[in-house]
């Protein structure tokens, strides 16, 4: 199949776009016997669904859970993780007619999928039901009273179930298992919030004792090593990830056993890395497909130098479809999915009229019926090509695909393997192609296959001790029932200090019986951010709510005059009302994109940890970041030409967060051949590339991260590069960068040094979100700066092989 794609001529370019081919051999499965505690009724029901015996990892994980040990199963896509929790959960529900199970999924779609799977087993008395924002009021009472297998999501648990715990007391009293599906998605600030929501759940479950909430006779009977847990047993399912037990323990606050050996069978996979060719020097305007990508990506400062990944993916999709290969193309944005489908359809129709109809776009916004009919068409073969956002990653099962095209690195190796894993489920040979986008991380990866293959996937990063998460969560907990000293232990590190601060601030009141929430209403806490209420984007003429924007990014995305894209439609912002948290927009498609400019300053509050490496210092600590969006540029869509720079009158924003930073003495820079005049550009270039490469070591997106570089910072009195978490209180990313500094910065250095451009491009040191218009940048000098840092760092902190 790869030869098919290779054969395609790249007009006027030389060399092959394929930078690496990795062969993943086929693997037979390893079957286990049914555990003897699985009742015949359940075996028969599963057999009716085509499950004749469990794979060994399923039986192993199920055995831990049934014996009362918290367990995380972290195996590949399509390895049947569901059975690992269905077995202990359903066996328990059948054995104990009072027991209950709570299942949590990150999306409603996945919960609905799991509901269908459990309901299809037709087990008596289980009465599975989804309880989420879509559940009609009339059904909610029935579910609380009668369902013994409730499927929901962390938001509903946080906003609905836990505040109404009294109504749920019968359910919580008998809670035997909590299933946390796709638990690797709980990362960063969101993951830190979910960690506390789970602690609140454990706390409420413990408040309603009376009946054993576990399987009678099972605890300790199976020779478990750990102490029998008090309360429900947690069963977590994760994509393959680095150290899943540690991440699951951080998430639940409980000791967790990990099952990581995937024993499901797998067909062979050919995995190719693909770098789109350089474009010939611009003679006419750029391709509209290239522009669509630039516009979707919030704008870049220079015209792309390579053919866009979208355009390349669309062509590859056209080629595979023309050859009758069932192909799924993944792309980050909805707009990107539409562009790929439209472009592929057009070129297919040009070749064979009517062939274009066999390609479609698929995105999470579609109704379930629409998605089902697309899935059916793909299974039936009427449809051969589908372009999709990564929505498919979560839950919805698509089988029988021959090839997967991945347009742009999805951000983590875990997601990459999840997407690639969609190919070849039927045991046949399959193809996966990663098409690099024009940015430093993608470019680095297609030239460093060792960074993708044969090394563990990233650890999931979260930080429940973040005071900006912990404080609000303690308020929620106190509003549910007064906090006791024992509770503080449950909420972990920093809880005592946080409660004292909440008392001092008037949110909680101390009484002899505990800490009480002082207000009438419930605390307003959004799990998906710490920056306060989101800003609504509203169409003025209709009053329609188009979407919401994180308050931290509202100044950048919806300042007055900004072009705002929503589902492929272009709007212009008339007004941003910060008091009401509302941006008013009207539909308009101007000939330009908008690019905010900001002024940022940073001061060091405290140092948590540092490495003294002679002329180089590496630090982790708290910082205050002040940034103000002061103006924006309008740039012509076709050429990137600056049409106007317009001032803005927006207040400065303050952010207390966690940063990693390094200092380099001016003498060592001079000795390395970096002239004083080039220092600002060298540091700035190193900062951009370092931010771009950070996702290599931490499960973050470059948009979660900010940076600042300066030739002389007042707090460090030296040339300094700061990289900080873009969320109040930090999300664990800067900390991770500090711990993996050698691996992170040497990848950064290589990414810059190996880029074929002369003076810096989006593949190396230019940043699409630079507030200074990517000026100044000194590419060769950035490599020298990083060499100085790495050489000195190596004296103190040995590189951490494999620890990325
Ligand atoms: Zn470059
Ligand atoms: Zn910059």
Short mmCIF file of N, CA and C in Angstrom, two decimals, residues 143-231:
data_model
loop_
_atom_site.label_atom_id
_atom_site.label_comp_id
_atom_site.label_asym_id
_atom_site.label_seq_id
_atom_site.Cartn_x
_atom_site.Cartn_y
_atom_site.Cartn_z
N UNK A 143 -33.72 6.51 37.46
CA UNK A 143 -32.34 6.03 37.37
C UNK A 143 -31.70 5.99 38.76
N UNK A 144 -31.90 7.07 39.52
CA UNK A 144 -31.32 7.11 40.88
C UNK A 144 -31.82 5.94 41.73
N UNK A 145 -33.09 5.61 41.55
CA UNK A 145 -33.65 4.59 42.43
C UNK A 145 -33.45 3.17 41.94
N UNK A 146 -33.40 3.00 40.61
CA UNK A 146 -33.45 1.62 40.11
C UNK A 146 -32.23 1.17 39.33
N UNK A 147 -31.52 2.07 38.67
CA UNK A 147 -30.40 1.62 37.86
C UNK A 147 -29.27 1.17 38.78
N UNK A 148 -28.62 0.09 38.43
CA UNK A 148 -27.49 -0.39 39.22
C UNK A 148 -26.19 -0.23 38.46
N UNK A 149 -26.26 0.29 37.24
CA UNK A 149 -25.07 0.52 36.43
C UNK A 149 -25.27 1.88 35.77
N UNK A 150 -24.78 2.93 36.44
CA UNK A 150 -25.02 4.28 35.95
C UNK A 150 -23.80 4.77 35.19
N UNK A 151 -24.02 5.24 33.97
CA UNK A 151 -22.94 5.74 33.13
C UNK A 151 -23.04 7.25 33.05
N UNK A 152 -21.96 7.93 33.39
CA UNK A 152 -22.00 9.39 33.38
C UNK A 152 -20.61 9.93 33.04
N UNK A 153 -20.42 11.24 33.28
CA UNK A 153 -19.12 11.85 33.00
C UNK A 153 -18.70 12.69 34.20
N UNK A 154 -17.44 13.10 34.28
CA UNK A 154 -16.98 13.82 35.47
C UNK A 154 -17.73 15.13 35.70
N UNK A 155 -18.15 15.79 34.61
CA UNK A 155 -18.86 17.06 34.77
C UNK A 155 -20.19 16.83 35.48
N UNK A 156 -20.89 15.78 35.09
CA UNK A 156 -22.20 15.49 35.69
C UNK A 156 -22.01 15.05 37.15
N UNK A 157 -20.95 14.29 37.39
CA UNK A 157 -20.66 13.87 38.76
C UNK A 157 -20.43 15.11 39.63
N UNK A 158 -19.68 16.06 39.07
CA UNK A 158 -19.31 17.28 39.78
C UNK A 158 -20.50 18.22 39.97
N UNK A 159 -21.27 18.45 38.90
CA UNK A 159 -22.35 19.44 38.98
C UNK A 159 -23.66 18.85 39.47
N UNK A 160 -23.88 17.56 39.25
CA UNK A 160 -25.19 17.00 39.53
C UNK A 160 -25.21 15.98 40.66
N UNK A 161 -24.41 14.93 40.50
CA UNK A 161 -24.55 13.79 41.42
C UNK A 161 -24.01 14.12 42.81
N UNK A 162 -22.79 14.67 42.88
CA UNK A 162 -22.22 14.91 44.21
C UNK A 162 -22.96 15.99 44.99
N UNK A 163 -23.32 17.14 44.38
CA UNK A 163 -24.10 18.12 45.15
C UNK A 163 -25.44 17.54 45.60
N UNK A 164 -26.00 16.58 44.84
CA UNK A 164 -27.28 15.98 45.23
C UNK A 164 -27.10 14.62 45.87
N UNK A 165 -26.00 14.46 46.62
CA UNK A 165 -25.65 13.12 47.11
C UNK A 165 -26.74 12.49 47.97
N UNK A 166 -27.53 13.33 48.66
CA UNK A 166 -28.56 12.75 49.53
C UNK A 166 -29.54 11.92 48.71
N UNK A 167 -29.88 12.45 47.52
CA UNK A 167 -30.80 11.72 46.65
C UNK A 167 -30.16 10.44 46.12
N UNK A 168 -28.84 10.42 46.13
CA UNK A 168 -28.11 9.27 45.59
C UNK A 168 -27.66 8.33 46.71
N UNK A 169 -28.12 8.56 47.94
CA UNK A 169 -27.53 7.83 49.06
C UNK A 169 -27.68 6.31 48.89
N UNK A 170 -28.83 5.87 48.38
CA UNK A 170 -29.03 4.42 48.24
C UNK A 170 -28.03 3.85 47.24
N UNK A 171 -27.79 4.60 46.18
CA UNK A 171 -26.84 4.16 45.16
C UNK A 171 -25.41 4.17 45.71
N UNK A 172 -25.04 5.27 46.39
CA UNK A 172 -23.67 5.41 46.89
C UNK A 172 -23.37 4.40 47.99
N UNK A 173 -24.39 4.10 48.78
CA UNK A 173 -24.24 3.16 49.89
C UNK A 173 -23.78 1.79 49.41
N UNK A 174 -24.18 1.43 48.20
CA UNK A 174 -23.91 0.07 47.72
C UNK A 174 -22.91 0.06 46.56
N UNK A 175 -22.19 1.19 46.45
CA UNK A 175 -21.29 1.34 45.30
C UNK A 175 -20.12 0.36 45.42
N UNK A 176 -20.05 -0.59 44.51
CA UNK A 176 -19.00 -1.61 44.56
C UNK A 176 -17.82 -1.23 43.67
N UNK A 177 -18.11 -0.68 42.49
CA UNK A 177 -17.04 -0.34 41.55
C UNK A 177 -17.24 1.04 40.96
N UNK A 178 -16.12 1.73 40.76
CA UNK A 178 -16.11 2.95 39.97
C UNK A 178 -15.21 2.68 38.78
N UNK A 179 -15.77 2.79 37.59
CA UNK A 179 -14.98 2.57 36.37
C UNK A 179 -14.61 3.93 35.80
N UNK A 180 -13.32 4.15 35.56
CA UNK A 180 -12.87 5.42 34.97
C UNK A 180 -12.27 5.08 33.61
N UNK A 181 -13.07 5.29 32.57
CA UNK A 181 -12.65 4.89 31.23
C UNK A 181 -11.84 6.01 30.58
N UNK A 182 -10.93 5.65 29.68
CA UNK A 182 -10.09 6.62 28.97
C UNK A 182 -9.46 7.59 29.95
N UNK A 183 -8.89 7.05 31.03
CA UNK A 183 -8.46 7.92 32.12
C UNK A 183 -7.25 8.77 31.73
N UNK A 184 -6.56 8.42 30.65
CA UNK A 184 -5.43 9.26 30.21
C UNK A 184 -5.90 10.63 29.72
N UNK A 185 -7.19 10.79 29.46
CA UNK A 185 -7.66 12.10 29.00
C UNK A 185 -7.77 13.09 30.16
N UNK A 186 -7.67 12.59 31.39
CA UNK A 186 -7.73 13.48 32.54
C UNK A 186 -6.33 13.95 32.88
N UNK A 187 -5.91 15.01 32.21
CA UNK A 187 -4.56 15.51 32.35
C UNK A 187 -4.62 17.02 32.54
N UNK A 188 -3.49 17.60 32.92
CA UNK A 188 -3.42 19.05 33.07
C UNK A 188 -4.41 19.54 34.12
N UNK A 189 -4.93 20.76 33.91
CA UNK A 189 -5.84 21.35 34.88
C UNK A 189 -7.13 20.53 35.00
N UNK A 190 -7.66 20.11 33.86
CA UNK A 190 -8.88 19.30 33.87
C UNK A 190 -8.66 18.03 34.68
N UNK A 191 -7.54 17.35 34.43
CA UNK A 191 -7.23 16.12 35.15
C UNK A 191 -7.09 16.37 36.65
N UNK A 192 -6.50 17.51 37.01
CA UNK A 192 -6.33 17.83 38.42
C UNK A 192 -7.69 18.03 39.09
N UNK A 193 -8.62 18.69 38.37
CA UNK A 193 -9.97 18.83 38.91
C UNK A 193 -10.64 17.47 39.07
N UNK A 194 -10.53 16.63 38.04
CA UNK A 194 -11.19 15.33 38.09
C UNK A 194 -10.63 14.51 39.26
N UNK A 195 -9.34 14.65 39.52
CA UNK A 195 -8.74 13.93 40.64
C UNK A 195 -9.49 14.27 41.94
N UNK A 196 -9.85 15.54 42.11
CA UNK A 196 -10.56 15.92 43.33
C UNK A 196 -12.04 15.53 43.28
N UNK A 197 -12.63 15.53 42.10
CA UNK A 197 -14.01 15.06 41.98
C UNK A 197 -14.08 13.59 42.43
N UNK A 198 -13.06 12.81 42.06
CA UNK A 198 -13.05 11.40 42.49
C UNK A 198 -12.85 11.27 43.99
N UNK A 199 -12.04 12.17 44.57
CA UNK A 199 -11.89 12.15 46.03
C UNK A 199 -13.21 12.52 46.71
N UNK A 200 -13.92 13.49 46.10
CA UNK A 200 -15.23 13.85 46.66
C UNK A 200 -16.20 12.67 46.56
N UNK A 201 -16.10 11.94 45.48
CA UNK A 201 -16.95 10.75 45.34
C UNK A 201 -16.61 9.71 46.41
N UNK A 202 -15.33 9.48 46.62
CA UNK A 202 -14.94 8.52 47.66
C UNK A 202 -15.44 8.95 49.02
N UNK A 203 -15.39 10.26 49.25
CA UNK A 203 -15.81 10.79 50.54
C UNK A 203 -17.31 10.60 50.74
N UNK A 204 -18.11 10.89 49.72
CA UNK A 204 -19.55 10.73 49.87
C UNK A 204 -19.93 9.25 49.98
N UNK A 205 -19.22 8.40 49.22
CA UNK A 205 -19.51 6.97 49.31
C UNK A 205 -19.24 6.48 50.74
N UNK A 206 -18.21 7.03 51.37
CA UNK A 206 -17.86 6.61 52.73
C UNK A 206 -18.83 7.15 53.76
N UNK A 207 -19.57 8.22 53.39
CA UNK A 207 -20.51 8.81 54.35
C UNK A 207 -21.79 8.00 54.46
N UNK A 208 -22.03 7.12 53.53
CA UNK A 208 -23.26 6.34 53.56
C UNK A 208 -22.93 4.88 53.79
N UNK A 209 -22.50 4.54 55.00
CA UNK A 209 -22.15 3.15 55.23
C UNK A 209 -23.41 2.36 55.57
N UNK A 210 -23.25 1.22 56.13
CA UNK A 210 -24.42 0.45 56.59
C UNK A 210 -24.42 -0.92 55.96
N UNK A 211 -24.20 -0.94 54.64
CA UNK A 211 -24.15 -2.22 53.95
C UNK A 211 -22.74 -2.34 53.39
N UNK A 212 -22.18 -3.53 53.40
CA UNK A 212 -20.86 -3.64 52.77
C UNK A 212 -20.99 -3.23 51.31
N UNK A 213 -20.09 -2.35 50.89
CA UNK A 213 -20.19 -1.90 49.51
C UNK A 213 -19.33 -2.75 48.59
N UNK A 214 -19.01 -3.93 49.06
CA UNK A 214 -18.10 -4.73 48.25
C UNK A 214 -18.68 -6.12 48.09
N UNK A 215 -17.98 -6.92 47.32
CA UNK A 215 -18.47 -8.26 47.09
C UNK A 215 -18.26 -9.08 48.35
N UNK A 216 -19.32 -9.66 48.88
CA UNK A 216 -19.14 -10.41 50.13
C UNK A 216 -18.15 -11.54 49.93
N UNK A 217 -17.26 -11.67 50.87
CA UNK A 217 -16.35 -12.82 50.85
C UNK A 217 -15.18 -12.69 49.91
N UNK A 218 -15.16 -11.62 49.14
CA UNK A 218 -14.07 -11.53 48.16
C UNK A 218 -12.84 -10.82 48.74
N UNK A 219 -13.11 -9.81 49.56
CA UNK A 219 -11.98 -9.02 50.04
C UNK A 219 -10.98 -9.87 50.79
N UNK A 220 -9.76 -9.83 50.34
CA UNK A 220 -8.71 -10.54 51.03
C UNK A 220 -8.70 -12.03 50.78
N UNK A 221 -9.81 -12.55 50.28
CA UNK A 221 -9.89 -14.00 50.12
C UNK A 221 -9.01 -14.50 48.99
N UNK A 222 -8.70 -13.61 48.04
CA UNK A 222 -7.93 -14.06 46.89
C UNK A 222 -6.44 -13.80 47.04
N UNK A 223 -6.02 -13.59 48.25
CA UNK A 223 -4.60 -13.44 48.49
C UNK A 223 -4.03 -12.12 48.02
N UNK A 224 -4.83 -11.06 48.10
CA UNK A 224 -4.35 -9.75 47.69
C UNK A 224 -3.20 -9.31 48.58
N UNK A 225 -2.30 -8.54 48.03
CA UNK A 225 -1.14 -8.13 48.81
C UNK A 225 -1.44 -6.87 49.60
N UNK A 226 -2.09 -5.90 48.95
CA UNK A 226 -2.34 -4.63 49.62
C UNK A 226 -3.45 -4.79 50.65
N UNK A 227 -3.63 -3.76 51.47
CA UNK A 227 -4.74 -3.80 52.43
C UNK A 227 -6.06 -3.73 51.68
N UNK A 228 -7.09 -4.39 52.20
CA UNK A 228 -8.39 -4.34 51.55
C UNK A 228 -8.87 -2.89 51.55
N UNK A 229 -9.20 -2.35 50.40
CA UNK A 229 -9.59 -0.95 50.36
C UNK A 229 -10.96 -0.75 50.99
N UNK A 230 -11.13 0.41 51.55
CA UNK A 230 -12.40 0.76 52.16
C UNK A 230 -13.14 1.61 51.13
N UNK A 231 -14.29 1.16 50.70
CA UNK A 231 -15.01 1.91 49.69
C UNK A 231 -14.95 1.20 48.35
#
